[in-house]
Coordinates of C-alpha atoms and ligand atoms in Angstrom, one line a residue:
L1 CA 98.0 111.0 93.0
A2 CA 94.4 109.9 93.4
M3 CA 93.5 111.4 90.1
L4 CA 96.5 109.7 88.5
L5 CA 95.5 106.3 89.9
L6 CA 91.9 106.9 88.7
G7 CA 93.3 107.7 85.3
A8 CA 95.3 104.5 85.2
N9 CA 92.3 102.5 86.5
A10 CA 90.1 103.7 83.6
Q11 CA 92.5 101.8 81.3
A12 CA 92.4 98.6 83.4
Q13 CA 90.9 95.5 82.0
N14 CA 87.3 94.7 82.9
Y15 CA 86.4 91.4 84.5
E16 CA 82.8 92.2 85.5
E17 CA 79.9 91.1 83.3
A18 CA 77.9 94.0 84.6
K19 CA 80.4 96.4 83.1
V20 CA 80.4 95.0 79.6
P21 CA 79.2 97.8 77.4
A22 CA 76.1 97.6 75.2
Y23 CA 77.2 96.8 71.6
T24 CA 75.9 95.9 68.2
L25 CA 77.7 93.3 66.2
P26 CA 78.1 93.7 62.4
A27 CA 75.7 91.2 60.8
V28 CA 77.3 88.1 59.3
L29 CA 74.7 87.8 56.5
Q30 CA 74.3 91.4 55.5
K31 CA 76.6 92.7 52.8
S32 CA 78.1 96.2 53.2
D33 CA 75.6 97.5 50.6
G34 CA 72.9 96.6 53.0
T35 CA 71.4 93.6 51.1
F36 CA 70.9 90.3 52.9
V37 CA 72.5 87.0 52.1
R38 CA 69.9 84.3 51.6
N39 CA 71.7 81.5 49.9
I40 CA 75.0 79.7 49.7
A41 CA 75.9 81.2 46.3
T42 CA 75.7 84.8 47.5
W43 CA 77.5 83.9 50.7
E44 CA 80.4 82.2 48.8
K45 CA 80.7 84.6 45.9
E46 CA 79.9 87.9 47.6
R47 CA 79.7 88.1 51.4
R48 CA 82.4 85.6 52.3
P49 CA 85.1 87.4 50.2
E50 CA 84.0 90.7 51.5
I51 CA 84.4 89.6 55.1
L52 CA 87.8 88.0 54.3
M53 CA 88.9 91.3 52.8
L54 CA 87.7 93.3 55.8
F55 CA 89.8 91.0 58.1
E56 CA 92.8 91.4 55.8
D57 CA 92.5 95.2 55.6
N58 CA 91.8 95.8 59.2
V59 CA 93.2 93.0 61.3
Y60 CA 95.4 90.2 60.0
G61 CA 96.8 91.7 56.8
Q62 CA 97.1 90.4 53.3
M63 CA 97.9 86.8 52.6
P64 CA 100.4 86.9 49.7
E65 CA 100.3 83.6 47.8
A66 CA 102.9 84.0 45.0
Y67 CA 106.2 82.4 45.4
D68 CA 108.8 81.1 42.9
S69 CA 109.2 77.6 44.2
I70 CA 108.6 75.2 47.0
Q71 CA 110.8 72.2 48.0
Y72 CA 110.2 69.5 50.5
T73 CA 113.4 67.8 51.8
L74 CA 113.2 64.8 54.1
T75 CA 115.9 65.6 56.7
N76 CA 115.3 62.7 58.9
E77 CA 113.1 59.6 59.0
A78 CA 112.4 56.7 61.3
P79 CA 109.9 54.0 60.2
D80 CA 109.7 52.6 63.8
A81 CA 109.5 55.8 65.9
M82 CA 107.5 55.7 69.2
Q83 CA 108.5 52.1 69.9
G84 CA 107.4 51.1 66.4
K85 CA 104.0 52.8 66.6
A86 CA 104.7 55.5 64.1
H87 CA 106.6 56.5 61.0
L88 CA 108.5 59.7 61.8
K89 CA 109.3 62.1 59.0
E90 CA 111.1 65.4 59.5
I91 CA 110.7 67.6 56.5
E92 CA 112.2 71.0 55.6
I93 CA 109.7 73.1 53.6
A94 CA 111.7 75.7 51.7
V95 CA 109.8 78.4 49.9
W96 CA 111.6 80.7 47.5
R97 CA 110.8 84.2 46.2
N98 CA 113.1 86.7 44.5
N99 CA 116.1 84.4 45.4
K100 CA 115.2 84.4 49.1
P101 CA 114.2 81.4 51.0
V102 CA 112.1 80.8 54.1
R103 CA 112.7 77.3 55.7
I104 CA 110.1 75.8 57.8
P105 CA 110.9 72.4 59.5
L106 CA 107.9 70.1 59.9
V107 CA 107.8 67.2 62.3
L108 CA 105.3 64.4 61.3
F109 CA 104.3 61.2 63.0
I110 CA 102.2 58.8 61.0
P111 CA 100.6 55.8 62.8
N112 CA 101.9 52.5 61.5
K113 CA 98.7 50.6 62.5
A114 CA 96.3 52.8 60.6
R115 CA 95.3 52.2 57.1
N116 CA 96.8 54.8 54.7
P117 CA 96.0 57.5 53.9
V118 CA 95.3 58.8 57.5
P119 CA 93.7 62.0 58.7
A120 CA 96.1 64.4 60.5
F121 CA 96.3 67.2 63.0
L122 CA 98.7 70.1 62.1
F123 CA 99.8 72.0 65.2
I124 CA 101.1 75.6 65.2
N125 CA 103.6 75.5 68.1
N126 CA 104.0 78.8 69.9
R127 CA 105.8 77.5 73.0
D128 CA 109.2 75.9 73.5
Q129 CA 110.5 73.7 70.6
S130 CA 110.9 70.8 73.0
N131 CA 107.1 70.4 73.1
T132 CA 107.3 68.8 69.7
D133 CA 110.5 66.8 70.2
P134 CA 110.9 64.3 67.4
T135 CA 113.0 62.0 69.5
R136 CA 110.2 61.8 72.1
A137 CA 112.9 62.1 74.8
T138 CA 110.8 65.0 76.0
K139 CA 107.0 64.5 76.1
S140 CA 104.4 67.1 76.9
D141 CA 100.6 67.4 77.3
F142 CA 100.9 70.4 75.1
W143 CA 101.5 68.1 72.1
P144 CA 100.6 64.6 73.1
A145 CA 101.7 63.0 70.0
E146 CA 101.5 59.4 71.3
K147 CA 97.9 59.9 72.3
V148 CA 97.0 61.3 68.9
V149 CA 98.8 58.5 67.0
D150 CA 97.1 55.9 69.3
S151 CA 93.8 57.3 68.2
G152 CA 94.6 56.7 64.5
Y153 CA 95.7 60.2 63.5
A154 CA 98.9 61.5 62.1
I155 CA 100.2 64.6 64.0
A156 CA 102.4 67.3 62.6
A157 CA 103.9 70.5 64.0
F158 CA 105.9 73.5 63.0
H159 CA 107.2 76.3 65.2
V160 CA 106.0 79.9 64.8
S161 CA 109.5 81.3 65.1
D162 CA 110.5 79.7 61.8
A163 CA 107.7 81.6 60.1
A164 CA 108.0 84.9 62.0
P165 CA 109.9 85.2 65.3
D166 CA 107.5 86.3 68.0
S167 CA 109.2 89.6 68.7
K168 CA 108.4 93.1 67.6
E169 CA 112.1 93.6 66.8
T170 CA 112.6 90.5 64.7
Y171 CA 109.3 89.3 63.3
Q172 CA 110.4 90.3 59.8
E173 CA 113.1 87.6 59.8
G174 CA 111.0 84.8 58.2
V175 CA 108.2 84.7 55.7
L176 CA 108.3 88.5 55.5
Q177 CA 111.7 88.3 53.9
L178 CA 109.9 87.0 50.9
Y179 CA 107.4 89.8 50.9
P180 CA 109.2 93.0 52.0
E181 CA 106.5 95.1 50.3
Q182 CA 104.1 93.9 53.0
L183 CA 106.1 95.7 55.7
K184 CA 105.3 99.0 54.1
A185 CA 101.6 98.4 53.7
E186 CA 99.1 99.5 56.4
N187 CA 97.3 96.3 55.7
G188 CA 100.5 94.3 55.3
M189 CA 101.1 90.8 56.7
R190 CA 102.5 90.7 60.2
A191 CA 103.4 87.8 62.5
I192 CA 100.1 86.1 63.0
G193 CA 99.5 86.3 59.2
A194 CA 102.9 84.7 58.7
W195 CA 102.1 81.9 61.0
A196 CA 98.9 81.2 59.2
W197 CA 100.8 81.4 55.8
A198 CA 103.2 78.8 57.1
A199 CA 100.3 76.5 58.1
S200 CA 99.2 76.7 54.5
R201 CA 102.6 75.7 53.3
A202 CA 102.6 72.8 55.7
M203 CA 99.2 71.9 54.1
D204 CA 100.9 72.1 50.7
Y205 CA 103.3 69.4 51.9
L206 CA 100.7 67.2 53.5
Q207 CA 98.6 67.3 50.3
Q208 CA 101.3 65.5 48.4
D209 CA 102.3 63.0 51.1
K210 CA 100.6 59.8 50.0
E211 CA 100.3 58.6 53.6
I212 CA 98.1 61.6 54.6
D213 CA 94.4 62.0 53.8
A214 CA 94.6 65.6 52.7
G215 CA 90.9 66.0 52.8
K216 CA 91.0 65.4 56.6
V217 CA 93.7 67.8 57.9
A218 CA 92.8 69.8 61.0
V219 CA 94.7 72.9 62.0
V220 CA 95.3 73.4 65.8
G221 CA 96.7 76.2 67.8
H222 CA 96.8 77.5 71.3
S223 CA 96.3 81.1 72.4
R224 CA 98.3 83.3 69.9
G225 CA 98.7 80.1 67.9
G226 CA 94.9 79.7 68.2
K227 CA 94.4 83.1 66.7
A228 CA 96.6 82.0 63.8
A229 CA 94.7 78.7 63.5
L230 CA 91.5 80.6 63.0
W231 CA 93.0 82.9 60.4
A232 CA 94.5 79.9 58.6
G233 CA 91.2 78.1 58.6
A234 CA 89.3 81.1 57.5
Q235 CA 91.7 81.7 54.6
D236 CA 92.5 78.2 53.5
Q237 CA 89.5 76.0 52.9
R238 CA 91.7 72.9 52.5
F239 CA 91.7 72.7 56.3
A240 CA 88.8 70.3 57.1
L241 CA 88.6 71.1 60.8
V242 CA 89.8 74.1 62.9
F243 CA 90.7 73.9 66.6
S244 CA 91.3 77.1 68.4
N245 CA 92.4 76.7 72.1
C246 CA 92.1 79.7 74.5
S247 CA 92.6 82.1 71.6
G248 CA 90.9 85.1 73.3
N249 CA 91.2 88.6 72.0
T250 CA 91.5 88.8 68.2
G251 CA 91.0 85.1 68.3
A252 CA 87.6 83.7 68.9
A253 CA 86.4 86.2 71.6
L254 CA 84.2 89.1 70.7
S255 CA 86.2 92.4 70.7
R256 CA 83.2 94.6 71.4
R257 CA 82.7 93.1 74.9
K258 CA 86.0 94.6 76.0
F259 CA 86.2 91.9 78.7
G260 CA 89.7 90.9 79.7
E261 CA 92.2 91.7 77.0
T262 CA 91.2 94.5 74.7
V263 CA 92.2 95.6 71.2
K264 CA 94.3 98.4 72.7
K265 CA 96.0 96.1 75.1
I266 CA 96.9 93.5 72.5
N267 CA 98.1 96.1 70.1
D268 CA 100.3 97.9 72.7
T269 CA 101.9 94.6 73.9
F270 CA 102.2 92.8 70.6
P271 CA 102.4 95.5 67.9
H272 CA 103.9 92.9 65.5
W273 CA 101.0 90.6 65.5
F274 CA 98.4 92.5 63.5
T275 CA 98.3 95.2 60.8
D276 CA 99.1 98.9 61.4
S277 CA 95.5 99.6 60.4
Y278 CA 94.3 97.6 63.4
K279 CA 95.7 100.2 65.8
Q280 CA 93.0 102.7 64.8
Y281 CA 90.6 100.5 66.7
N282 CA 92.4 100.9 70.0
D283 CA 89.6 102.0 72.5
N284 CA 87.4 102.2 69.4
E285 CA 86.0 98.7 68.9
A286 CA 82.7 99.9 67.8
A287 CA 84.3 101.3 64.6
L288 CA 85.6 97.9 63.6
P289 CA 83.8 96.7 60.4
V290 CA 84.1 93.1 61.8
D291 CA 84.0 91.3 65.0
Q292 CA 85.4 87.9 65.7
H293 CA 82.1 85.9 65.2
M294 CA 82.7 86.8 61.5
L295 CA 86.1 85.1 61.6
V296 CA 84.5 81.9 62.9
A297 CA 81.7 82.3 60.2
L298 CA 84.4 82.2 57.5
I299 CA 85.1 78.6 58.5
A300 CA 81.5 77.5 57.7
P301 CA 80.4 74.9 56.8
R302 CA 83.6 73.1 58.0
P303 CA 83.4 72.1 61.7
V304 CA 85.2 74.3 64.2
Y305 CA 86.1 73.7 67.8
V306 CA 86.9 76.4 70.3
T307 CA 87.9 76.3 73.9
N308 CA 88.4 78.3 77.0
A309 CA 89.8 77.7 80.5
S310 CA 87.6 78.7 83.5
E311 CA 90.3 80.8 85.2
D312 CA 91.4 82.4 81.9
L313 CA 89.1 85.4 82.1
W314 CA 91.8 87.4 80.2
A315 CA 90.5 85.4 77.1
D316 CA 86.8 86.0 77.9
P317 CA 85.2 82.6 77.9
K318 CA 81.7 84.0 77.7
G319 CA 82.6 86.3 74.8
T320 CA 84.2 83.4 73.0
Y321 CA 81.1 81.2 73.3
L322 CA 78.9 84.1 72.1
S323 CA 81.1 84.5 69.1
L324 CA 80.1 80.9 68.1
V325 CA 76.5 81.7 68.8
H326 CA 76.6 84.6 66.4
A327 CA 78.5 82.7 63.7
Q328 CA 75.8 80.0 63.5
K329 CA 73.9 81.8 60.7
A330 CA 76.6 81.0 58.2
Y331 CA 76.3 77.3 59.1
A332 CA 72.5 77.4 58.9
L333 CA 72.8 78.5 55.3
Y334 CA 74.3 75.1 54.6
S335 CA 71.6 73.4 56.7
K336 CA 74.3 72.6 59.2
D337 CA 72.8 74.5 62.1
P338 CA 75.1 73.9 65.2
K339 CA 72.0 74.4 67.4
L340 CA 73.9 76.0 70.2
S341 CA 72.0 77.2 73.3
P342 CA 72.2 80.9 73.8
G343 CA 74.4 80.7 76.9
P344 CA 77.7 78.8 77.5
P345 CA 77.7 75.2 78.8
A346 CA 78.8 74.3 82.3
I347 CA 82.5 73.9 83.0
D348 CA 84.0 70.6 81.7
S349 CA 80.8 69.9 79.6
P350 CA 82.1 69.7 76.0
I351 CA 79.8 70.2 73.1
L352 CA 81.1 67.5 70.7
H353 CA 78.1 66.6 68.5
S354 CA 77.7 69.9 66.6
Y355 CA 79.3 71.7 63.7
M356 CA 80.6 74.0 66.4
G357 CA 82.3 72.4 69.3
Y358 CA 83.2 74.1 72.5
H359 CA 84.4 73.5 76.0
N360 CA 85.4 75.6 79.0
R361 CA 87.9 73.4 80.9
K362 CA 88.3 73.9 84.6
G363 CA 91.7 75.5 85.2
K364 CA 94.2 77.8 83.7
H365 CA 95.2 79.2 80.3
D366 CA 96.9 76.2 78.7
L367 CA 96.6 73.4 76.2
T368 CA 96.2 70.0 78.0
S369 CA 95.5 66.4 77.3
Y370 CA 91.8 67.1 78.3
D371 CA 91.7 69.6 75.4
W372 CA 93.3 67.2 73.0
Q373 CA 91.0 64.4 74.1
N374 CA 88.0 66.4 73.1
F375 CA 89.7 67.4 69.8
I376 CA 90.1 63.8 69.0
L377 CA 86.4 63.0 69.9
F378 CA 85.2 65.9 67.8
A379 CA 87.3 64.7 64.8
N380 CA 86.0 61.2 65.3
Y381 CA 82.5 62.4 65.3
H382 CA 82.9 64.4 62.1
Y383 CA 85.0 61.9 60.2
Q384 CA 83.2 58.8 61.3
N385 CA 80.1 60.1 62.8
K386 CA 80.6 57.9 65.8
D387 CA 82.2 58.1 69.2
R388 CA 85.0 55.9 70.3
Ligands
GTR1 C1 99.0 86.8 76.1 C2 98.2 87.5 75.1 C3 97.1 86.7 74.7 C4 97.5 85.3 74.3 C5 98.6 84.7 75.2 C6 99.3 83.5 74.7 O1 100.0 87.5 76.7 O2 97.7 88.7 75.8 O3 96.4 87.3 73.6 O4 97.9 85.3 73.0 O5 99.6 85.7 75.5 O6 99.6 83.4 73.5 O7 99.5 82.6 75.5

């Protein structure tokens, strides 16, 4: 029995800094042929596409872009929602391919006071639908729409289940109905890829809504939604800002640290999130041709904001911050050095005035009004270069 327990224990998650293994990260600015990237052109034309493809082939899967048609239907509208503060639009985004549709409802509040077009936050909702209640009968800190509207921003949301149900049995019943060939591919799209795909379709809608400033749309996600937000921001350069809250393993945290959740753990529990090919890295992180700092680097030079919660060791706060530190080189290429210090800031000390924002909020794994407050300040800083 003791032997068995020991065996089980060897698989347990590590929460001790002293037990983090020694590791070498793949270099952001070195191409696979060994040559170094020294300028923006080589980064954009050669290394960036190479990293993107490595993430597609080994982690998140392909991002199919072809479809036959896309339609936006206004299913409900209220010009005086939120006691007159906002214009509510509920839109159904229907995307067709090979005579099959996927329908993604989008909720959107546009501040009435702000001068059009307005910048917007697009939220990937991974929790209960009631969090983004368009009637506002139910309100939640998870999606504090009134606060965002009061700050002069539009706020939109869609639910992950409309793109891919978050279940290993039924994740195919959404975007993947359009792309059945993906299901057969080792590097095929899976649930997180489908959520990121849906964020891009929401962006397609926002781009043609005259009330929205499409050059200032931020994508926001929490935890599994935060993983999808990073992948959406990496893939789709129309997103001006990326906010990834408590995204942890295969989000913003470095996989090679094996601190808290590991690649094996996430693949065993959520086999439908990532590619089949990702499973070969279970207990074998060193073999990964990427680590998550490279995902963050793909967002450069656009500002990115990443968070943790102090009690959420499962998501490895330190490994998340280090990911930003190691991604800085891509920003420096654009002379937008985030100037991060080598170690994480104190709890509740947000880094707002940098191309890479970060905070470690005191408390548990969650998305709260503290997190949103800092997202708004970070957006203010980058859009207006001033604090409010
Ligand atoms: C956990 C998972 C994390 C994170 C979290 C969440 O169970 O292990 O990677 O995604 O769920 O989405 O809240």
